[in-house]
Tab-separated table of C-alpha atoms and ligand atoms in Angstrom:
chain	number	residue	atom	x	y	z
A	1085	MET	CA	62.838	100.546	148.953
A	1086	THR	CA	63.370	98.422	146.063
A	1087	GLN	CA	66.121	95.933	147.032
A	1088	VAL	CA	64.772	92.575	148.049
A	1089	LYS	CA	67.393	89.894	149.616
A	1090	ARG	CA	66.966	86.512	149.295
A	1091	VAL	CA	68.027	84.678	152.566
A	1092	ALA	CA	67.745	81.057	152.575
A	1093	VAL	CA	67.583	79.153	156.296
A	1094	THR	CA	68.229	75.327	156.863
A	1095	GLY	CA	66.723	73.688	159.802
A	1096	ALA	CA	64.171	76.716	159.673
A	1097	ALA	CA	61.975	74.827	161.928
A	1098	GLY	CA	64.476	74.038	164.795
A	1099	GLN	CA	65.312	76.074	167.931
A	1100	ILE	CA	67.526	78.453	166.520
A	1101	GLY	CA	65.727	78.587	163.416
A	1102	TYR	CA	62.853	79.733	165.522
A	1103	SER	CA	64.790	83.067	166.881
A	1104	LEU	CA	66.506	83.584	163.955
A	1105	LEU	CA	64.017	84.135	161.405
A	1106	PRO	CA	62.307	87.042	163.095
A	1107	MET	CA	65.746	88.821	163.528
A	1108	LEU	CA	66.464	88.497	159.824
A	1109	ALA	CA	62.865	89.542	158.958
A	1110	GLU	CA	63.478	92.721	161.084
A	1111	GLY	CA	66.174	93.506	159.194
A	1112	GLY	CA	68.845	92.109	161.636
A	1113	VAL	CA	71.625	91.326	158.954
A	1114	PHE	CA	70.849	93.674	156.039
A	1115	GLY	CA	69.415	96.741	157.797
A	1116	PRO	CA	66.004	98.434	158.001
A	1117	ASP	CA	66.147	99.603	154.389
A	1118	VAL	CA	66.409	95.970	152.754
A	1119	GLU	CA	63.344	93.957	152.088
A	1120	ILE	CA	63.883	90.166	152.803
A	1121	ALA	CA	62.743	86.787	151.135
A	1122	LEU	CA	63.054	84.053	153.088
A	1123	GLN	CA	63.610	80.672	151.617
A	1124	LEU	CA	63.214	77.746	154.226
A	1125	LEU	CA	64.496	74.335	154.163
A	1126	GLU	CA	63.626	71.394	156.155
A	1127	VAL	CA	63.670	67.667	156.047
A	1128	THR	CA	60.452	66.084	154.791
A	1129	PRO	CA	58.857	64.750	158.160
A	1130	VAL	CA	59.395	68.207	159.472
A	1131	LEU	CA	57.650	70.570	156.740
A	1132	PRO	CA	54.364	70.373	158.676
A	1133	ALA	CA	55.969	72.061	161.537
A	1134	LEU	CA	57.857	74.540	159.376
A	1135	GLU	CA	54.136	75.335	157.900
A	1136	GLY	CA	53.718	76.464	161.375
A	1137	VAL	CA	56.608	78.682	161.334
A	1138	ARG	CA	55.795	80.289	158.186
A	1139	MET	CA	52.081	80.997	159.066
A	1140	GLU	CA	53.561	82.709	162.437
A	1141	LEU	CA	55.916	84.604	160.198
A	1142	GLU	CA	53.083	85.967	158.192
A	1143	ASP	CA	51.179	86.853	161.493
A	1144	CYS	CA	54.051	89.177	162.439
A	1145	ALA	CA	53.194	91.260	159.518
A	1146	PHE	CA	57.003	92.195	159.290
A	1147	PRO	CA	57.297	95.810	157.309
A	1148	LEU	CA	60.277	94.130	155.447
A	1149	LEU	CA	59.196	90.606	154.993
A	1150	ARG	CA	58.245	90.202	151.256
A	1151	SER	CA	57.590	86.396	150.972
A	1152	VAL	CA	58.400	83.236	152.807
A	1153	SER	CA	58.933	79.853	150.920
A	1154	CYS	CA	59.249	76.222	152.278
A	1155	SER	CA	60.708	73.466	150.916
A	1156	ASP	CA	62.571	70.047	151.689
A	1157	ASP	CA	64.526	70.262	148.011
A	1158	PRO	CA	67.918	72.046	148.932
A	1159	LYS	CA	68.087	73.423	145.022
A	1160	VAL	CA	64.684	75.082	145.607
A	1161	ALA	CA	65.341	76.485	149.150
A	1162	PHE	CA	68.816	78.120	147.536
A	1163	LYS	CA	67.238	79.132	144.312
A	1164	ASP	CA	68.847	82.743	143.667
A	1165	ALA	CA	69.989	82.938	147.633
A	1166	ASP	CA	72.254	86.056	148.443
A	1167	LEU	CA	72.726	84.277	151.572
A	1168	CYS	CA	72.528	80.891	152.787
A	1169	MET	CA	72.314	80.213	156.562
A	1170	LEU	CA	73.026	76.499	156.967
A	1171	VAL	CA	71.504	75.924	160.310
A	1172	GLY	CA	70.120	72.403	160.080
A	1173	SER	CA	72.286	69.174	161.107
A	1174	LYS	CA	72.027	66.022	162.396
A	1175	PRO	CA	72.847	66.083	166.232
A	1176	ARG	CA	74.982	63.583	167.760
A	1177	GLY	CA	73.151	60.318	168.887
A	1178	PRO	CA	73.653	58.038	172.208
A	1179	GLY	CA	77.027	56.147	171.752
A	1180	MET	CA	77.599	57.980	168.395
A	1181	GLU	CA	81.455	58.513	167.673
A	1182	ARG	CA	82.841	62.001	166.313
A	1183	GLN	CA	83.774	60.060	162.682
A	1184	ASP	CA	80.312	58.985	162.671
A	1185	LEU	CA	78.951	62.555	163.245
A	1186	LEU	CA	81.281	64.365	160.933
A	1187	GLN	CA	80.242	61.427	158.094
A	1188	ASP	CA	76.529	61.815	158.636
A	1189	ASN	CA	76.794	65.442	158.563
A	1190	GLY	CA	78.921	65.448	155.874
A	1191	LYS	CA	76.516	63.630	153.377
A	1192	ILE	CA	74.069	66.924	154.293
A	1193	PHE	CA	76.933	69.113	153.608
A	1194	ILE	CA	78.085	67.764	150.128
A	1195	GLY	CA	74.328	67.961	148.811
A	1196	GLN	CA	73.841	71.412	150.213
A	1197	GLY	CA	77.041	72.551	148.614
A	1198	GLN	CA	76.307	70.970	145.390
A	1199	ALA	CA	72.895	72.881	145.749
A	1200	ILE	CA	74.522	75.942	146.318
A	1201	ALA	CA	76.820	75.994	143.346
A	1202	GLU	CA	73.644	75.030	141.168
A	1203	THR	CA	70.983	77.118	141.835
A	1204	ALA	CA	72.256	80.090	144.346
A	1205	GLY	CA	72.868	83.443	143.012
A	1206	PRO	CA	75.908	84.756	141.758
A	1207	ASP	CA	77.140	86.653	144.599
A	1208	VAL	CA	75.863	84.124	147.297
A	1209	ARG	CA	77.499	84.159	150.799
A	1210	VAL	CA	77.249	80.995	152.967
A	1211	VAL	CA	77.433	80.875	156.904
A	1212	VAL	CA	77.615	77.175	158.592
A	1213	VAL	CA	76.093	77.109	162.010
A	1214	GLY	CA	75.163	73.513	162.155
A	1215	ASN	CA	77.806	71.434	163.965
A	1216	PRO	CA	80.443	70.463	163.714
A	1217	CYS	CA	80.360	73.764	161.890
A	1218	ASN	CA	83.946	74.197	160.882
A	1219	THR	CA	84.104	70.760	158.819
A	1220	ASN	CA	80.404	70.675	157.617
A	1221	CYS	CA	81.543	74.135	155.903
A	1222	LEU	CA	84.693	72.835	154.601
A	1223	ILE	CA	82.609	69.978	153.188
A	1224	ALA	CA	80.162	72.167	151.809
A	1225	MET	CA	82.676	74.685	150.401
A	1226	HIS	CA	84.621	71.621	148.440
A	1227	ASN	CA	81.748	70.337	147.055
A	1228	ALA	CA	80.242	73.691	145.676
A	1229	LYS	CA	82.292	73.794	142.213
A	1230	GLY	CA	82.729	77.102	140.714
A	1231	VAL	CA	81.869	78.819	143.826
A	1232	PRO	CA	84.671	80.789	145.349
A	1233	ALA	CA	85.896	79.270	148.607
A	1234	ASP	CA	86.365	82.745	150.364
A	1235	ARG	CA	82.305	82.700	150.048
A	1236	PHE	CA	81.997	80.035	152.704
A	1237	THR	CA	82.577	81.058	156.454
A	1238	ALA	CA	81.535	79.330	159.642
A	1239	MET	CA	80.178	80.437	163.303
A	1240	THR	CA	82.363	81.220	165.976
A	1241	ARG	CA	80.685	84.565	166.819
A	1242	LEU	CA	78.358	82.860	169.616
A	1243	ASP	CA	82.231	82.253	171.483
A	1244	GLN	CA	83.160	85.683	170.998
A	1245	ASN	CA	80.334	86.942	172.485
A	1246	ARG	CA	80.255	84.932	175.088
A	1247	ALA	CA	83.888	85.809	175.511
A	1248	LYS	CA	83.177	89.658	175.376
A	1249	ALA	CA	80.281	88.979	178.332
A	1250	GLN	CA	82.932	87.159	180.531
A	1251	LEU	CA	85.454	89.710	180.067
A	1252	ALA	CA	82.912	92.762	180.920
A	1253	ASN	CA	81.651	91.169	184.050
A	1254	LYS	CA	85.110	90.481	185.498
A	1255	ALA	CA	86.225	94.153	184.491
A	1256	GLY	CA	82.929	95.652	185.753
A	1257	LYS	CA	82.183	96.934	182.184
A	1258	HIS	CA	79.630	96.748	179.590
A	1259	TRP	CA	80.086	94.333	176.775
A	1260	SER	CA	79.739	96.994	174.292
A	1261	GLU	CA	82.946	98.031	175.328
A	1262	ILE	CA	84.834	95.324	175.081
A	1263	ARG	CA	86.863	95.193	171.237
A	1264	ASN	CA	89.293	92.701	169.350
A	1265	VAL	CA	88.371	89.336	171.107
A	1266	THR	CA	89.590	86.530	168.969
A	1267	ILE	CA	88.352	82.837	168.601
A	1268	TRP	CA	91.025	81.039	167.032
A	1269	GLY	CA	90.600	77.537	165.696
A	1270	ASN	CA	87.223	75.167	166.181
A	1271	HIS	CA	84.079	75.868	167.406
A	1272	SER	CA	84.414	73.189	170.109
A	1273	ASN	CA	85.834	73.016	173.784
A	1274	THR	CA	89.232	72.957	171.880
A	1275	GLN	CA	88.540	76.606	170.675
A	1276	TYR	CA	91.069	79.385	172.197
A	1277	PRO	CA	89.399	82.732	172.825
A	1278	ASP	CA	92.346	84.985	172.772
A	1279	TRP	CA	92.217	88.045	174.768
A	1280	HIS	CA	95.633	89.248	174.350
A	1281	HIS	CA	94.813	91.868	171.614
A	1282	ALA	CA	91.345	92.583	173.372
A	1283	THR	CA	90.387	95.808	175.161
A	1284	ILE	CA	88.012	96.684	177.724
A	1285	ALA	CA	86.907	100.434	177.349
A	1286	GLY	CA	90.119	101.456	175.678
A	1287	GLN	CA	92.370	99.658	178.075
A	1288	ALA	CA	94.300	96.184	177.348
A	1289	ALA	CA	92.036	93.538	178.531
A	1290	ALA	CA	95.023	91.812	180.478
A	1291	ALA	CA	95.451	95.394	182.573
A	1292	ALA	CA	91.998	96.094	183.179
A	1293	VAL	CA	91.076	92.663	184.438
A	1294	ASN	CA	94.267	92.281	186.384
A	1295	ASP	CA	93.902	88.658	187.020
A	1296	ASP	CA	96.228	86.751	184.705
A	1297	ALA	CA	95.309	83.487	186.108
A	1298	TRP	CA	91.583	83.851	185.854
A	1299	LEU	CA	92.181	84.744	182.170
A	1300	LYS	CA	94.260	81.507	181.696
A	1301	GLY	CA	92.410	79.402	183.687
A	1302	GLU	CA	88.564	80.158	184.495
A	1303	PHE	CA	87.818	82.762	181.722
A	1304	LEU	CA	89.348	80.264	179.041
A	1305	LYS	CA	87.138	77.127	180.254
A	1306	THR	CA	84.090	78.929	180.780
A	1307	VAL	CA	83.744	80.487	177.210
A	1308	GLN	CA	84.979	76.791	176.043
A	1309	GLU	CA	82.299	75.004	178.076
A	1310	ARG	CA	79.286	77.469	177.992
A	1311	GLY	CA	77.391	75.412	175.662
A	1312	LYS	CA	77.551	72.428	178.098
A	1313	ALA	CA	76.747	75.064	180.825
A	1314	ILE	CA	73.214	76.421	178.899
A	1315	ILE	CA	72.356	72.860	178.249
A	1316	ASN	CA	72.614	71.710	182.065
A	1317	ALA	CA	70.593	74.972	183.072
A	1318	ARG	CA	68.018	74.865	180.230
A	1319	GLY	CA	67.862	71.128	179.369
A	1320	LYS	CA	68.426	72.470	175.836
A	1321	SER	CA	71.269	73.957	173.746
A	1322	SER	CA	71.896	77.705	172.936
A	1323	ALA	CA	69.185	78.722	170.645
A	1324	MET	CA	68.613	82.770	170.967
A	1325	SER	CA	71.987	83.464	171.725
A	1326	ALA	CA	73.027	81.317	168.717
A	1327	ALA	CA	70.550	83.000	166.547
A	1328	LYS	CA	71.730	86.628	167.671
A	1329	ALA	CA	75.346	85.335	167.040
A	1330	ALA	CA	74.167	84.051	163.399
A	1331	CYS	CA	72.965	87.491	162.761
A	1332	ASP	CA	75.791	89.294	164.190
A	1333	HIS	CA	78.261	87.129	162.195
A	1334	ALA	CA	76.269	87.798	158.645
A	1335	ARG	CA	75.987	91.311	159.583
A	1336	SER	CA	79.733	91.466	159.756
A	1337	LEU	CA	79.809	90.305	156.350
A	1338	TYR	CA	77.802	93.246	154.850
A	1339	THR	CA	78.767	95.655	157.363
A	1340	PRO	CA	82.466	97.323	157.115
A	1341	THR	CA	84.334	95.912	159.920
A	1342	THR	CA	87.672	97.611	161.224
A	1343	ALA	CA	90.675	96.124	162.879
A	1344	ASP	CA	89.717	98.221	165.607
A	1345	ASP	CA	86.538	96.096	166.373
A	1346	TRP	CA	86.931	93.033	164.308
A	1347	ALA	CA	84.998	89.804	163.811
A	1348	SER	CA	85.882	86.646	164.731
A	1349	LEU	CA	85.054	84.524	161.515
A	1350	CYS	CA	85.770	80.938	160.711
A	1351	VAL	CA	87.233	81.109	157.241
A	1352	VAL	CA	89.450	78.979	155.150
A	1353	SER	CA	93.105	79.236	156.092
A	1354	ASP	CA	95.805	80.899	154.051
A	1355	GLY	CA	98.118	79.523	156.430
A	1356	SER	CA	98.429	82.776	158.600
A	1357	TYR	CA	99.760	82.284	161.980
A	1358	GLY	CA	100.939	78.839	161.223
A	1359	THR	CA	97.342	77.795	160.909
A	1360	PRO	CA	97.428	74.479	158.670
A	1361	GLU	CA	96.539	75.898	155.244
A	1362	GLY	CA	92.999	74.517	154.037
A	1363	ILE	CA	91.008	74.209	157.193
A	1364	ILE	CA	88.089	76.399	158.154
A	1365	SER	CA	89.487	78.004	161.537
A	1366	GLY	CA	88.587	80.860	163.383
A	1367	PHE	CA	90.406	84.090	162.593
A	1368	PRO	CA	90.451	87.857	163.484
A	1369	CYS	CA	88.875	89.009	160.319
A	1370	THR	CA	88.067	92.633	158.831
A	1371	THR	CA	85.299	92.623	156.155
A	1372	ASP	CA	84.680	95.305	153.578
A	1373	GLY	CA	80.451	95.680	154.025
A	1374	ASN	CA	80.272	93.949	150.455
A	1375	GLY	CA	80.722	89.849	151.648
A	1376	ASN	CA	84.292	90.128	151.673
A	1377	TRP	CA	86.610	89.230	154.599
A	1378	SER	CA	90.137	89.374	155.229
A	1379	ILE	CA	92.454	88.008	157.792
A	1380	VAL	CA	93.883	90.668	160.341
A	1381	GLN	CA	97.658	90.345	159.795
A	1382	GLY	CA	100.639	91.350	162.092
A	1383	LEU	CA	99.497	90.119	165.573
A	1384	GLU	CA	101.976	88.990	167.792
A	1385	MET	CA	101.085	85.287	169.445
A	1386	ASN	CA	103.089	84.345	172.488
A	1387	ASP	CA	104.116	81.185	173.622
A	1388	PHE	CA	100.906	80.448	175.356
A	1389	SER	CA	98.649	81.846	172.637
A	1390	LYS	CA	100.619	79.240	169.959
A	1391	GLU	CA	100.157	76.359	172.446
A	1392	LYS	CA	96.440	76.868	173.165
A	1393	ALA	CA	95.736	77.827	169.390
A	1394	GLY	CA	98.117	74.567	168.027
A	1395	ILE	CA	95.556	72.165	170.205
A	1396	THR	CA	92.524	73.419	168.167
A	1397	TRP	CA	94.158	73.518	164.821
A	1398	ALA	CA	94.981	69.774	165.527
A	1399	GLU	CA	91.667	68.866	166.078
A	1400	LEU	CA	90.625	70.530	163.018
A	1401	GLU	CA	93.290	68.843	160.913
A	1402	ASP	CA	92.059	65.351	162.532
A	1403	GLU	CA	88.686	66.228	161.778
A	1404	ARG	CA	89.652	67.179	158.053
A	1405	SER	CA	91.258	63.668	157.720
A	1406	MET	CA	88.132	62.071	159.180
A	1407	VAL	CA	86.276	63.385	156.177
A	1408	LYS	CA	88.924	63.219	153.541
A	1409	ASP	CA	86.893	61.070	151.139
A	1410	LEU	CA	83.978	63.906	151.130
A	1411	LEU	CA	86.296	66.727	149.969
A	1412	ASN	CA	86.816	65.292	146.252
A	1413	GLY	CA	83.537	67.237	144.931
B	186	NAX	P1	67.372	71.751	166.373
B	186	NAX	O1	67.573	70.000	166.371
B	186	NAX	O2	66.333	72.436	167.539
B	186	NAX	O3	67.014	72.065	164.821
B	186	NAX	C1	67.933	71.581	163.541
B	186	NAX	C2	67.113	71.340	162.385
B	186	NAX	O4	67.475	70.885	161.476
B	186	NAX	C3	65.749	70.447	162.637
B	186	NAX	O5	64.298	70.947	162.802
B	186	NAX	C4	65.999	69.235	161.770
B	186	NAX	O6	64.853	68.732	161.356
B	186	NAX	C5	66.752	70.409	161.115
B	186	NAX	N1	67.480	69.424	159.636
B	186	NAX	C6	68.397	68.289	160.177
B	186	NAX	N2	68.771	67.618	158.810
B	186	NAX	C7	68.548	68.704	157.814
B	186	NAX	C8	68.622	68.805	156.462
B	186	NAX	N3	69.664	67.830	155.954
B	186	NAX	N4	68.227	69.953	156.044
B	186	NAX	C9	67.555	70.927	156.228
B	186	NAX	N5	66.883	70.632	157.613
B	186	NAX	C10	67.584	69.539	158.611
B	186	NAX	O7	68.711	72.215	166.756
B	186	NAX	P2	69.226	73.868	166.756
B	186	NAX	O8	69.092	74.115	168.152
B	186	NAX	O9	68.390	74.619	166.082
B	186	NAX	O10	70.621	73.723	166.566
B	186	NAX	C11	70.932	73.720	164.870
B	186	NAX	C12	72.473	73.214	164.984
B	186	NAX	O11	73.098	74.511	165.066
B	186	NAX	C13	72.904	72.267	165.521
B	186	NAX	O12	73.635	71.424	164.843
B	186	NAX	C14	74.002	72.994	166.644
B	186	NAX	O13	74.590	71.951	167.091
B	186	NAX	C15	74.152	73.899	165.965
B	186	NAX	N6	74.851	75.133	166.915
B	186	NAX	C16	75.743	75.640	166.692
B	186	NAX	C17	76.442	76.888	167.281
B	186	NAX	C18	77.736	77.634	166.899
B	186	NAX	O14	77.956	78.340	167.627
B	186	NAX	N7	78.208	77.405	165.456
B	186	NAX	C19	75.865	77.020	168.578
B	186	NAX	C20	74.496	76.815	168.748
B	186	NAX	C21	74.467	75.455	168.186
B	186	NAX	O15	74.552	74.406	169.378
């Protein structure tokens, strides 16, 4: 075992970080034969808490974990990184408008994009989890001069996993039997979880579920509003499931994913399916196992799908216009 992958995680002392770090250290992304060096980033006041996380990671004695470093400087945390998981962001405060949230986070992701360009490894991949993740990813991508745009992805894998669970429960099957759910658009409550190409134990999802009204109504709403339901129940936002999804997303980049069981990734739009070009939007994607993705082509979108996707694409265009001053790099 000679290979060591350097994984940078921002917001590493937060809730998602606390679940994500052990998954990474156990080989959740690169598998059981690749050693991991964790490079953790936090804001300065949180460094003492991060030190506690570092001590716990040490105490776990993970066989694959070679080192853990902590910093409040993105250029240090991203140094030579193979994978940057951008989890930390500023939460929406009381009375805060969406534009303010986008602008405040934008400043974080400008700096992190620049630091990735300056210090990350030559083959780096970036996964943005911190919300609003699609537009944060767009900002980081635009500010990482010299880093190809296709290295940047944002996470709708949690929404894909949530949709799988809902379909499985409704059809009386196991979630491992669900394939090819797509989350189009934004990781927000405008997202469009699309079941039209999904299968459940090999059967078309619509036939297996046999309840069109449920698919178009309760299913969509449950997936779109699941984050809020978790907060209402737990008093805190999703963390374990978000960490698992972040691992699933990153593992998809490094494990070949086929058109028989695609991954829903937010990637820069090339205009496929009428998605506005240049936004970071959810698409069905295959991957080659070397960190590279392609948008699955040739899927039919009916009028219902076009209408629902159009709503979430418009929201992403709107977000982009709110941060246009941050995209000049
Ligand atoms: P927490 O508030 O528990 O942790 C966030 C951490 O980020 C904090 O420790 C904070 O100090 C740190 N941080 C803030 N600014 C930073 C900066 N500039 N550099 C480094 N660290 C910084 O939030 P948590 O529950 O862990 O969620 C993290 C982010 O994930 C949030 O933005 C959240 O909205 C987002 N989520 C995204 C999901 C997705 O599907 N894309 C789902 C889950 C989650 O809601």
